[in-house]
Short mmCIF file of C-alpha atoms in Angstrom, two decimals:
data_model
loop_
_atom_site.label_atom_id
_atom_site.label_comp_id
_atom_site.label_asym_id
_atom_site.label_seq_id
_atom_site.Cartn_x
_atom_site.Cartn_y
_atom_site.Cartn_z
CA MET A 1 -12.34 17.77 3.20
CA THR A 2 -11.00 14.24 3.04
CA GLY A 3 -10.01 14.11 -0.62
CA TRP A 4 -11.55 10.66 -0.79
CA THR A 5 -14.53 9.12 -2.51
CA GLN A 6 -15.67 5.52 -2.64
CA SER A 7 -14.55 5.40 -6.26
CA SER A 8 -10.95 6.05 -5.22
CA VAL A 9 -11.02 2.90 -3.11
CA ALA A 10 -12.68 0.94 -5.90
CA ALA A 11 -9.97 2.05 -8.28
CA VAL A 12 -7.36 0.38 -6.08
CA ALA A 13 -9.34 -2.86 -5.97
CA ALA A 14 -10.09 -3.03 -9.71
CA PRO A 15 -7.81 -4.98 -12.07
CA SER A 16 -5.20 -2.92 -13.86
CA PRO A 17 -6.08 -1.74 -17.38
CA ALA A 18 -4.54 -3.57 -20.29
CA GLY A 19 -1.15 -2.31 -21.33
CA ALA A 20 2.54 -2.82 -20.94
CA TYR A 21 4.08 -2.71 -17.50
CA MET A 22 6.21 0.43 -17.24
CA ILE A 23 9.17 -1.47 -15.81
CA GLN A 24 10.97 -3.33 -18.58
CA ASP A 25 13.38 -6.21 -19.07
CA SER A 26 16.61 -4.22 -19.05
CA PRO A 27 20.08 -4.40 -17.47
CA ARG A 28 19.64 -0.73 -16.54
CA PRO A 29 18.33 -0.60 -12.97
CA VAL A 30 15.00 0.51 -11.61
CA LEU A 31 15.84 3.39 -9.27
CA PHE A 32 13.80 4.55 -6.27
CA PHE A 33 14.46 8.18 -5.38
CA GLY A 34 12.70 9.89 -2.50
CA ASP A 35 12.48 10.74 1.17
CA ASP A 36 11.58 8.86 4.37
CA ALA A 37 9.16 6.30 2.92
CA THR A 38 11.65 5.42 0.20
CA GLN A 39 14.50 5.02 2.68
CA GLN A 40 12.31 2.65 4.72
CA ARG A 41 12.85 0.12 1.89
CA MET A 42 9.39 -1.40 2.26
CA PHE A 43 7.10 -0.35 -0.62
CA THR A 44 10.21 -0.40 -2.78
CA THR A 45 11.01 -3.98 -1.77
CA LEU A 46 7.41 -5.02 -2.45
CA ILE A 47 7.53 -3.53 -5.96
CA GLU A 48 10.82 -5.35 -6.45
CA THR A 49 9.52 -8.73 -5.27
CA TYR A 50 6.41 -8.32 -7.44
CA THR A 51 8.52 -7.68 -10.54
CA LEU A 52 11.08 -10.39 -9.82
CA THR A 53 8.41 -13.06 -9.32
CA ARG A 54 6.09 -12.00 -12.15
CA PHE A 55 8.94 -11.90 -14.66
CA PRO A 56 11.44 -14.45 -13.32
CA HIS A 57 13.60 -14.55 -16.44
CA TRP A 58 14.10 -10.83 -16.82
CA LYS A 59 17.60 -9.50 -16.27
CA ILE A 60 16.73 -6.68 -13.91
CA ILE A 61 18.06 -5.04 -10.76
CA PHE A 62 16.71 -2.46 -8.32
CA ARG A 63 18.47 0.31 -6.45
CA ASN A 64 17.16 2.62 -3.72
CA THR A 65 18.84 5.97 -2.99
CA GLY A 66 16.06 7.33 -0.77
CA TRP A 67 17.08 9.64 2.06
CA ALA A 68 14.96 10.42 5.11
CA GLY A 69 14.43 14.11 5.76
CA ASP A 70 14.92 15.10 2.14
CA LYS A 71 12.73 17.44 0.12
CA MET A 72 12.02 17.79 -3.57
CA ARG A 73 14.90 20.26 -3.92
CA PHE A 74 17.21 18.03 -1.81
CA ALA A 75 17.19 20.61 0.95
CA GLY A 76 17.71 17.96 3.60
CA VAL A 77 20.90 16.19 4.62
CA ARG A 78 21.35 14.26 1.36
CA ALA A 79 23.49 16.61 -0.66
CA ARG A 80 25.54 19.77 -0.79
CA SER A 81 23.50 20.75 -3.84
CA GLY A 82 20.69 19.43 -5.96
CA ASP A 83 23.00 19.02 -8.94
CA GLN A 84 25.31 16.82 -6.91
CA ALA A 85 22.41 14.64 -5.78
CA ILE A 86 21.20 14.14 -9.35
CA ARG A 87 24.68 13.26 -10.64
CA ARG A 88 25.60 10.93 -7.79
CA ASP A 89 22.23 9.39 -6.85
CA ILE A 90 20.55 9.12 -10.27
CA GLU A 91 22.89 9.67 -13.22
CA SER A 92 25.60 7.36 -11.91
CA TYR A 93 23.18 4.40 -12.03
CA ARG A 94 21.97 5.03 -15.60
CA PRO A 95 18.48 3.83 -14.63
CA GLN A 96 15.85 2.64 -17.08
CA ILE A 97 13.19 4.32 -14.93
CA VAL A 98 13.12 6.48 -11.79
CA LEU A 99 10.31 6.31 -9.22
CA VAL A 100 10.24 9.67 -7.43
CA ASN A 101 8.40 9.94 -4.10
CA TYR A 102 8.60 13.30 -2.31
CA GLY A 103 6.24 15.69 -0.57
CA LEU A 104 5.92 14.75 3.09
CA ASN A 105 8.86 16.78 4.35
CA ASP A 106 8.02 19.58 1.93
CA ALA A 107 4.46 19.79 3.27
CA MET A 108 5.79 20.13 6.81
CA GLY A 109 6.68 23.66 5.75
CA GLY A 110 3.02 24.43 5.14
CA ASP A 111 1.60 26.59 2.37
CA ALA A 112 4.72 28.76 2.42
CA ALA A 113 6.73 25.83 1.03
CA TYR A 114 4.29 25.03 -1.77
CA ASP A 115 5.80 27.18 -4.54
CA GLN A 116 9.31 25.93 -3.78
CA PHE A 117 8.04 22.35 -3.96
CA LEU A 118 6.58 22.95 -7.42
CA VAL A 119 9.83 24.54 -8.56
CA GLY A 120 11.57 21.36 -7.39
CA VAL A 121 9.16 19.21 -9.39
CA ASN A 122 9.85 21.24 -12.52
CA VAL A 123 13.61 21.25 -12.01
CA LEU A 124 13.85 17.50 -11.46
CA SER A 125 11.57 16.66 -14.38
CA ARG A 126 13.62 19.01 -16.56
CA ASP A 127 16.97 17.58 -15.44
CA LEU A 128 16.13 13.88 -15.78
CA PRO A 129 16.06 13.92 -19.60
CA ARG A 130 19.28 15.93 -19.58
CA ILE A 131 21.07 13.00 -17.94
CA GLY A 132 19.44 10.38 -20.17
CA VAL A 133 16.46 9.34 -18.02
CA TYR A 134 13.34 9.50 -20.20
CA ARG A 135 10.97 7.42 -18.10
CA ALA A 136 9.88 8.49 -14.64
CA VAL A 137 7.04 8.00 -12.21
CA PHE A 138 6.26 10.95 -9.95
CA ILE A 139 4.37 9.72 -6.89
CA SER A 140 2.53 11.87 -4.37
CA SER A 141 3.28 11.41 -0.69
CA ASN A 142 1.49 8.99 1.60
CA PRO A 143 -1.05 10.66 3.91
CA ALA A 144 -0.62 11.16 7.64
CA GLU A 145 -2.67 9.23 10.22
CA GLY A 146 -3.58 10.56 13.63
CA TYR A 147 -6.36 11.31 16.09
CA GLU A 148 -7.15 14.98 15.57
CA LYS A 149 -10.89 15.58 15.69
CA ASP A 150 -12.75 16.21 12.43
CA GLN A 151 -9.61 15.87 10.32
CA PRO A 152 -9.13 13.48 7.37
CA ALA A 153 -7.56 10.30 8.76
CA GLY A 154 -7.24 12.23 12.02
CA ALA A 155 -4.44 14.51 10.77
CA SER A 156 -4.70 18.19 9.83
CA LEU A 157 -1.46 17.80 7.85
CA ASN A 158 -3.48 15.93 5.23
CA GLY A 159 -5.03 19.18 4.04
CA THR A 160 -1.59 20.45 3.10
CA LEU A 161 -0.49 17.09 1.67
CA LYS A 162 -3.59 17.09 -0.53
CA LYS A 163 -2.62 20.50 -1.92
CA PHE A 164 0.92 19.32 -2.66
CA ALA A 165 -0.35 16.14 -4.34
CA ASP A 166 -2.77 18.07 -6.53
CA GLY A 167 -0.03 20.54 -7.41
CA MET A 168 2.20 17.71 -8.62
CA ARG A 169 -0.68 16.21 -10.59
CA ASP A 170 -1.17 19.54 -12.37
CA ARG A 171 2.47 19.46 -13.50
CA PHE A 172 2.16 16.22 -15.46
CA PRO A 173 -0.08 16.23 -18.53
CA ILE A 174 1.73 13.05 -19.51
CA GLY A 175 0.63 9.45 -19.39
CA TRP A 176 1.11 5.82 -20.26
CA GLN A 177 -1.85 4.13 -21.93
CA ASP A 178 -1.86 0.56 -23.21
CA GLY A 179 1.90 0.55 -23.43
CA VAL A 180 2.07 3.65 -25.64
CA ASP A 181 3.81 6.77 -24.42
CA PHE A 182 2.12 10.04 -25.29
CA MET A 183 2.41 13.70 -24.40
CA GLN A 184 -0.17 16.48 -24.38
CA LYS A 185 0.57 20.13 -24.93
CA HIS A 186 0.25 21.84 -21.60
CA PRO A 187 -1.99 24.94 -21.72
CA LYS A 188 0.37 26.86 -19.44
CA GLY A 189 3.31 26.65 -21.75
CA PRO A 190 6.65 24.91 -22.34
CA GLU A 191 8.10 25.73 -18.92
CA ARG A 192 6.12 22.74 -17.62
CA PRO A 193 7.84 19.33 -17.35
CA ASP A 194 9.26 18.02 -20.58
CA ILE A 195 10.13 14.50 -19.47
CA ARG A 196 9.13 11.81 -21.94
CA ASN A 197 7.30 8.63 -20.95
CA GLY A 198 6.49 9.98 -17.48
CA VAL A 199 3.41 9.54 -15.34
CA PHE A 200 2.00 10.90 -12.13
CA ILE A 201 0.55 8.40 -9.65
CA ASP A 202 -1.76 9.70 -6.96
CA LEU A 203 -0.83 7.76 -3.86
CA PHE A 204 -2.30 10.23 -1.39
CA ASP A 205 -6.04 10.14 -2.22
CA PRO A 206 -6.64 6.37 -2.47
CA MET A 207 -4.49 5.61 0.59
CA LEU A 208 -6.30 8.26 2.62
CA GLY A 209 -9.58 6.73 1.51
CA LEU A 210 -8.49 3.27 2.63
CA ILE A 211 -7.47 4.59 6.05
CA GLU A 212 -10.92 6.13 6.40
CA ALA A 213 -12.55 2.90 5.21
CA GLY A 214 -10.49 0.88 7.68
CA ARG A 215 -11.55 3.15 10.53
CA LYS A 216 -15.21 3.06 9.52
CA SER A 217 -15.17 -0.76 9.42
CA GLY A 218 -13.36 -1.06 12.76
CA ILE A 219 -10.26 -2.65 11.24
CA LEU A 220 -8.21 0.46 12.03
CA SER A 221 -8.49 2.37 15.27
CA ARG A 222 -10.14 5.80 15.51
CA ASP A 223 -8.36 6.64 18.75
CA ASN A 224 -5.25 5.67 20.69
CA SER A 225 -6.97 4.10 23.68
CA LEU A 226 -5.02 0.87 23.18
CA GLY A 227 -1.65 2.63 23.01
CA THR A 228 0.97 0.70 21.11
CA LYS A 229 -1.51 -2.12 20.35
CA THR A 230 -3.71 0.20 18.32
CA ALA A 231 -4.23 -1.04 14.74
CA ARG A 232 -2.83 1.54 12.35
CA LEU A 233 -1.19 1.75 8.94
CA ILE A 234 1.02 4.64 10.05
CA PRO A 235 1.89 4.01 13.72
CA ASP A 236 3.82 7.26 14.31
CA GLY A 237 1.51 9.26 12.09
CA ILE A 238 4.12 9.80 9.34
CA HIS A 239 6.01 6.60 8.52
CA PRO A 240 3.87 3.67 7.30
CA ASN A 241 4.34 0.11 8.58
CA TRP A 242 4.43 -2.95 6.33
CA SER A 243 0.63 -2.90 5.87
CA GLY A 244 0.78 0.75 4.88
CA HIS A 245 3.60 0.07 2.46
CA LEU A 246 1.66 -2.81 0.87
CA ILE A 247 -1.11 -0.34 0.06
CA MET A 248 1.46 2.08 -1.34
CA ALA A 249 3.08 -0.63 -3.47
CA ALA A 250 -0.27 -1.84 -4.80
CA ILE A 251 -1.36 1.67 -5.83
CA ILE A 252 1.96 2.34 -7.55
CA LEU A 253 2.03 -1.04 -9.32
CA GLN A 254 -1.46 -0.53 -10.69
CA GLY A 255 -0.51 2.96 -11.79
CA MET A 256 2.35 1.40 -13.76
CA HIS A 257 -0.05 -1.11 -15.38
CA ALA A 258 1.31 -4.15 -13.57
CA PRO A 259 -0.55 -7.26 -14.76
CA ALA A 260 -2.86 -9.03 -12.34
CA LEU A 261 -2.37 -12.61 -13.51
CA VAL A 262 0.27 -14.95 -12.11
CA SER A 263 -1.24 -18.05 -13.69
CA ALA A 264 -4.63 -19.76 -13.93
CA ALA A 265 -5.73 -23.33 -14.51
CA THR A 266 -9.27 -24.58 -15.22
CA LEU A 267 -9.67 -28.35 -14.92
CA ASP A 268 -12.46 -30.87 -15.49
CA ALA A 269 -11.95 -33.51 -12.81
CA ALA A 270 -14.66 -35.84 -14.10
CA ASN A 271 -12.96 -36.19 -17.48
CA ARG A 272 -9.39 -35.53 -16.31
CA ALA A 273 -9.16 -32.73 -18.86
CA THR A 274 -7.40 -29.38 -18.83
CA MET A 275 -9.89 -26.81 -20.07
CA SER A 276 -7.44 -23.91 -19.99
CA ALA A 277 -3.99 -23.14 -18.61
CA LEU A 278 -2.70 -19.57 -18.64
CA GLY A 279 0.90 -19.11 -17.55
CA CYS A 280 1.23 -22.76 -16.49
CA THR A 281 1.22 -26.34 -17.72
CA ILE A 282 -0.75 -29.25 -16.22
CA GLU A 283 0.25 -32.92 -16.20
CA TRP A 284 -2.44 -35.25 -14.87
CA GLN A 285 -1.41 -37.99 -12.45
CA PRO A 286 -3.25 -41.09 -11.18
CA GLY A 287 -5.53 -40.55 -8.18
CA MET A 288 -7.19 -43.15 -5.94
CA GLY A 289 -10.54 -43.01 -4.16
CA GLY A 290 -11.81 -39.87 -5.86
CA THR A 291 -8.52 -37.99 -5.38
CA VAL A 292 -7.64 -35.49 -8.08
CA GLN A 293 -3.90 -35.16 -8.61
CA PHE A 294 -1.79 -33.25 -11.14
CA LYS A 295 1.60 -31.59 -11.56
CA ARG A 296 1.46 -27.83 -12.15
CA THR A 297 4.43 -25.93 -13.57
CA ASP A 298 4.02 -22.15 -13.50
CA SER A 299 5.86 -19.52 -15.48
CA ALA A 300 5.77 -17.11 -12.51
CA LEU A 301 5.51 -17.13 -8.73
CA PRO A 302 2.80 -15.44 -6.65
CA TRP A 303 3.79 -12.08 -5.20
CA PRO A 304 5.52 -12.66 -1.83
CA ILE A 305 4.66 -10.21 0.94
CA PRO A 306 5.53 -10.33 4.67
CA PRO A 307 2.93 -11.60 7.17
CA ALA A 308 3.15 -8.12 8.71
CA CYS A 309 1.13 -6.87 5.70
CA ASP A 310 -1.95 -8.88 6.62
CA LEU A 311 -3.71 -6.03 8.44
CA ALA A 312 -4.06 -4.19 5.12
CA LEU A 313 -5.71 -7.21 3.50
CA GLN A 314 -8.64 -6.87 5.92
CA ILE A 315 -9.55 -3.31 4.87
CA PRO A 316 -12.75 -3.08 2.79
CA GLY A 317 -12.09 -2.02 -0.78
CA PHE A 318 -8.48 -3.17 -0.83
CA ASP A 319 -8.02 -6.39 -2.77
CA PRO A 320 -4.51 -6.74 -4.20
CA ALA A 321 -5.08 -10.47 -4.62
CA ALA A 322 -7.62 -9.74 -7.36
CA SER A 323 -5.84 -6.76 -8.87
CA LEU A 324 -2.21 -7.93 -8.71
CA ASN A 325 -1.86 -11.53 -7.52
CA GLN A 326 -4.25 -13.87 -9.32
CA TYR A 327 -2.90 -17.38 -8.80
CA ASP A 328 -6.07 -19.26 -9.71
CA LEU A 329 -7.28 -22.84 -9.55
CA ARG A 330 -10.70 -23.81 -10.90
CA VAL A 331 -11.87 -27.44 -10.81
CA THR A 332 -15.25 -28.61 -12.05
CA GLY A 333 -16.77 -32.08 -12.13
CA LEU A 334 -15.95 -32.93 -8.50
CA ALA A 335 -18.09 -35.54 -6.78
CA ALA A 336 -17.61 -34.86 -3.05
CA ASN A 337 -18.89 -31.79 -1.22
CA SER A 338 -15.46 -30.61 -0.04
CA TYR A 339 -11.80 -31.34 -0.68
CA LEU A 340 -8.50 -31.04 1.15
CA LEU A 341 -5.91 -29.33 -1.04
CA SER A 342 -2.26 -30.19 -0.56
CA ILE A 343 0.82 -29.15 -2.55
CA ASP A 344 3.79 -31.52 -2.46
CA GLY A 345 2.17 -33.15 0.58
CA SER A 346 1.82 -29.87 2.50
CA VAL A 347 -1.78 -29.09 3.51
CA ILE A 348 -3.05 -25.80 2.07
CA GLY A 349 -6.69 -25.82 3.14
CA THR A 350 -10.16 -27.27 2.72
CA TYR A 351 -12.40 -25.95 -0.06
CA SER A 352 -15.98 -26.70 -1.00
CA LYS A 353 -16.89 -28.22 -4.33
CA ASP A 354 -18.72 -25.02 -5.24
CA SER A 355 -15.81 -22.73 -4.38
CA LEU A 356 -13.42 -24.87 -6.44
CA ALA A 357 -15.86 -24.84 -9.35
CA GLY A 358 -16.03 -21.06 -9.12
CA GLY A 359 -12.27 -20.76 -8.75
CA VAL A 360 -10.03 -20.07 -5.76
CA ASN A 361 -7.18 -17.56 -5.69
CA LEU A 362 -4.17 -19.05 -3.90
CA GLY A 363 -2.00 -15.97 -4.36
CA PHE A 364 -1.75 -15.00 -0.69
CA VAL A 365 -1.98 -18.47 0.88
CA ARG A 366 0.42 -18.48 3.83
CA ARG A 367 1.63 -22.08 3.83
CA GLY A 368 3.10 -24.69 1.56
CA PRO A 369 6.15 -24.92 -0.70
CA ILE A 370 5.18 -22.07 -3.05
CA TYR A 371 4.70 -19.71 -0.12
CA ASN A 372 7.96 -20.90 1.44
CA GLN A 373 9.90 -20.23 -1.78
CA GLY A 374 8.41 -16.75 -1.97
CA GLN A 375 9.34 -15.97 1.63
CA LYS A 376 12.93 -17.12 1.05
CA LEU A 377 13.07 -14.83 -1.96
CA LEU A 378 11.60 -11.94 0.02
CA GLN A 379 14.21 -12.38 2.74
CA ALA A 380 16.98 -12.53 0.16
CA VAL A 381 15.76 -9.27 -1.37
CA LEU A 382 15.55 -7.65 2.06
CA ASP A 383 19.11 -8.76 2.81
CA LYS A 384 20.40 -7.44 -0.50
CA ASN A 385 18.64 -4.13 0.00
CA GLU A 386 20.11 -3.83 3.47
CA THR A 387 23.58 -4.44 2.03
CA PHE A 388 23.06 -1.82 -0.65
CA TYR A 389 21.71 0.65 1.93
CA ASN A 390 24.85 0.13 4.01
CA ARG A 391 27.06 0.46 0.93
CA TRP A 392 25.43 3.60 -0.42
CA HIS A 393 24.19 5.40 2.69
CA ASN A 394 26.72 4.47 5.36
CA VAL A 395 29.88 3.90 3.33
CA GLN A 396 29.76 5.71 -0.03
CA ILE A 397 28.31 8.87 1.47
CA GLY A 398 28.82 8.40 5.20
CA GLN A 399 32.52 7.48 5.04
CA GLN A 400 33.62 9.26 1.90
CA PRO A 401 37.11 10.74 2.49
CA ASP A 402 38.06 14.14 1.20
CA PRO A 403 40.40 13.41 -1.74
CA LYS A 404 42.27 16.65 -1.07
CA THR A 405 43.14 15.98 2.57
CA ALA A 406 42.63 12.28 3.34
CA PRO A 407 45.67 9.97 3.50
CA ALA A 408 46.12 7.67 0.52
CA ALA A 409 45.64 4.63 2.75
CA SER A 410 42.27 5.94 3.88
CA ILE A 411 41.13 6.45 0.31
CA GLU A 412 42.29 2.97 -0.69
CA ALA A 413 40.49 1.42 2.31
CA TYR A 414 37.33 3.29 1.31
CA LYS A 415 37.52 1.97 -2.26
CA ALA A 416 38.23 -1.55 -1.02
CA GLU A 417 35.16 -1.52 1.22
CA LEU A 418 32.95 -0.34 -1.63
CA SER A 419 34.37 -3.11 -3.83
CA ARG A 420 33.75 -5.71 -1.12
CA LEU A 421 30.12 -4.64 -0.75
CA ASP A 422 29.64 -4.58 -4.53
CA GLN A 423 30.84 -8.17 -4.72
CA LEU A 424 28.51 -9.16 -1.89
CA ILE A 425 25.56 -7.51 -3.64
CA GLU A 426 26.39 -9.33 -6.85
CA LYS A 427 26.47 -12.64 -4.98
CA GLN A 428 23.17 -11.88 -3.26
CA GLU A 429 21.55 -11.05 -6.58
CA GLN A 430 22.73 -14.35 -8.04
CA SER A 431 20.93 -16.11 -5.20
CA ILE A 432 17.82 -13.99 -5.79
CA ASN A 433 17.78 -14.94 -9.46
CA GLU A 434 17.87 -18.62 -8.53
CA LEU A 435 15.12 -18.29 -5.91
CA ARG A 436 12.66 -16.53 -8.21
CA VAL A 437 12.43 -19.30 -10.80
CA PRO A 438 9.27 -21.46 -10.39
CA VAL A 439 9.56 -25.22 -9.98
CA PRO A 440 6.94 -27.94 -10.62
CA HIS A 441 4.58 -28.89 -7.79
CA VAL A 442 2.16 -31.77 -7.26
CA PHE A 443 -1.36 -30.63 -6.37
CA LYS A 444 -3.69 -33.11 -4.71
CA LEU A 445 -7.40 -32.70 -3.96
CA GLN A 446 -8.64 -35.38 -1.55
CA PRO A 447 -12.34 -35.78 -0.76
CA VAL A 448 -13.24 -34.90 2.84
CA SER A 449 -15.42 -37.60 4.35
CA GLN A 450 -18.81 -36.42 5.63
CA LYS A 451 -19.69 -37.70 9.11
#
């Protein structure tokens, strides 16, 4: 059993349904809470960069308290008790929403750990409203990837992970449709989760399906004959790389009803007319020799992702450009057969008259000033998240002195270091807020001479 059908891949590629994005414009942070994949700070960073660029004027921050090795009941190294973890790692941040991603370490315990995992799901979903968190996203684990014969994605562990994912799904008769929160009465009684405005997002099934699709198409390897050069989404079998995390982020974003559109412009070159402009403004400029030139000012930036994600973009059935990153340009009334597109003098590419008339999506173009701004923003977010990881993981928890036995000087030094890192994070976030604001750009379409 693979737990995958073609429809599960199609669901990832399809545009998100209409409705409000679950993350909101709020000074209360978005909090990521989970195990190894969360601590990797990759899918979490991608969700952050998506939100920051799509809504550049929101006052919003993101925090990640993921801890590798943890389980749903915090039985790993994170905490002395589950209550302590909830107070310190969730309640103290007063988040607007918590994205919970557990299951991989739990499933390592096999079927014997299943009931305890479900108890953990119930306990956490019960405790979140008690501390004032009424919006949560419970996300199933990513699948494993290996080379075991006749196993889904080459990993027998996926059978157990599938069971855990389905068990979590059964716990959440709650959803988010068209921006309206609703709850259904669970047939098994009130002991089931009572969290308001919560959803379950199945990450496991669609990601497993995309691994299988990538292997079938030859994009991903079915064996390890190439060693470390083998193309995989999960190189060590458990922890995804950037391409794997892009798939995770895309599935989660669509599950939260993230909008697909960045901006779109439809232009009539023959009449120098703007037919439509969604999320942008167009100012026509003079053009010589059949050149079409205009200034475009967008209200949002395309979603910046690292070049290391590009392997995922080759997998059949996975199209986050269409579902989450539509930065469109459509130009009709062109005379020449093909045109060279440049932005602020930087060459973007050559496009045929027909493709421009049909519309081109420039969301994941890897050159030019818009791409460069996005990559600077991405690096700034990565730097900030590294600082926060150091502050929370290595200092707040890793160096916390015992107030009963530690010298006063040690306690003061500890507080001073936390304060220093808080100030650095604040400064980094000021830079991020500046980098995510779009600026005007001059687009030029020059006819390509036919020899």
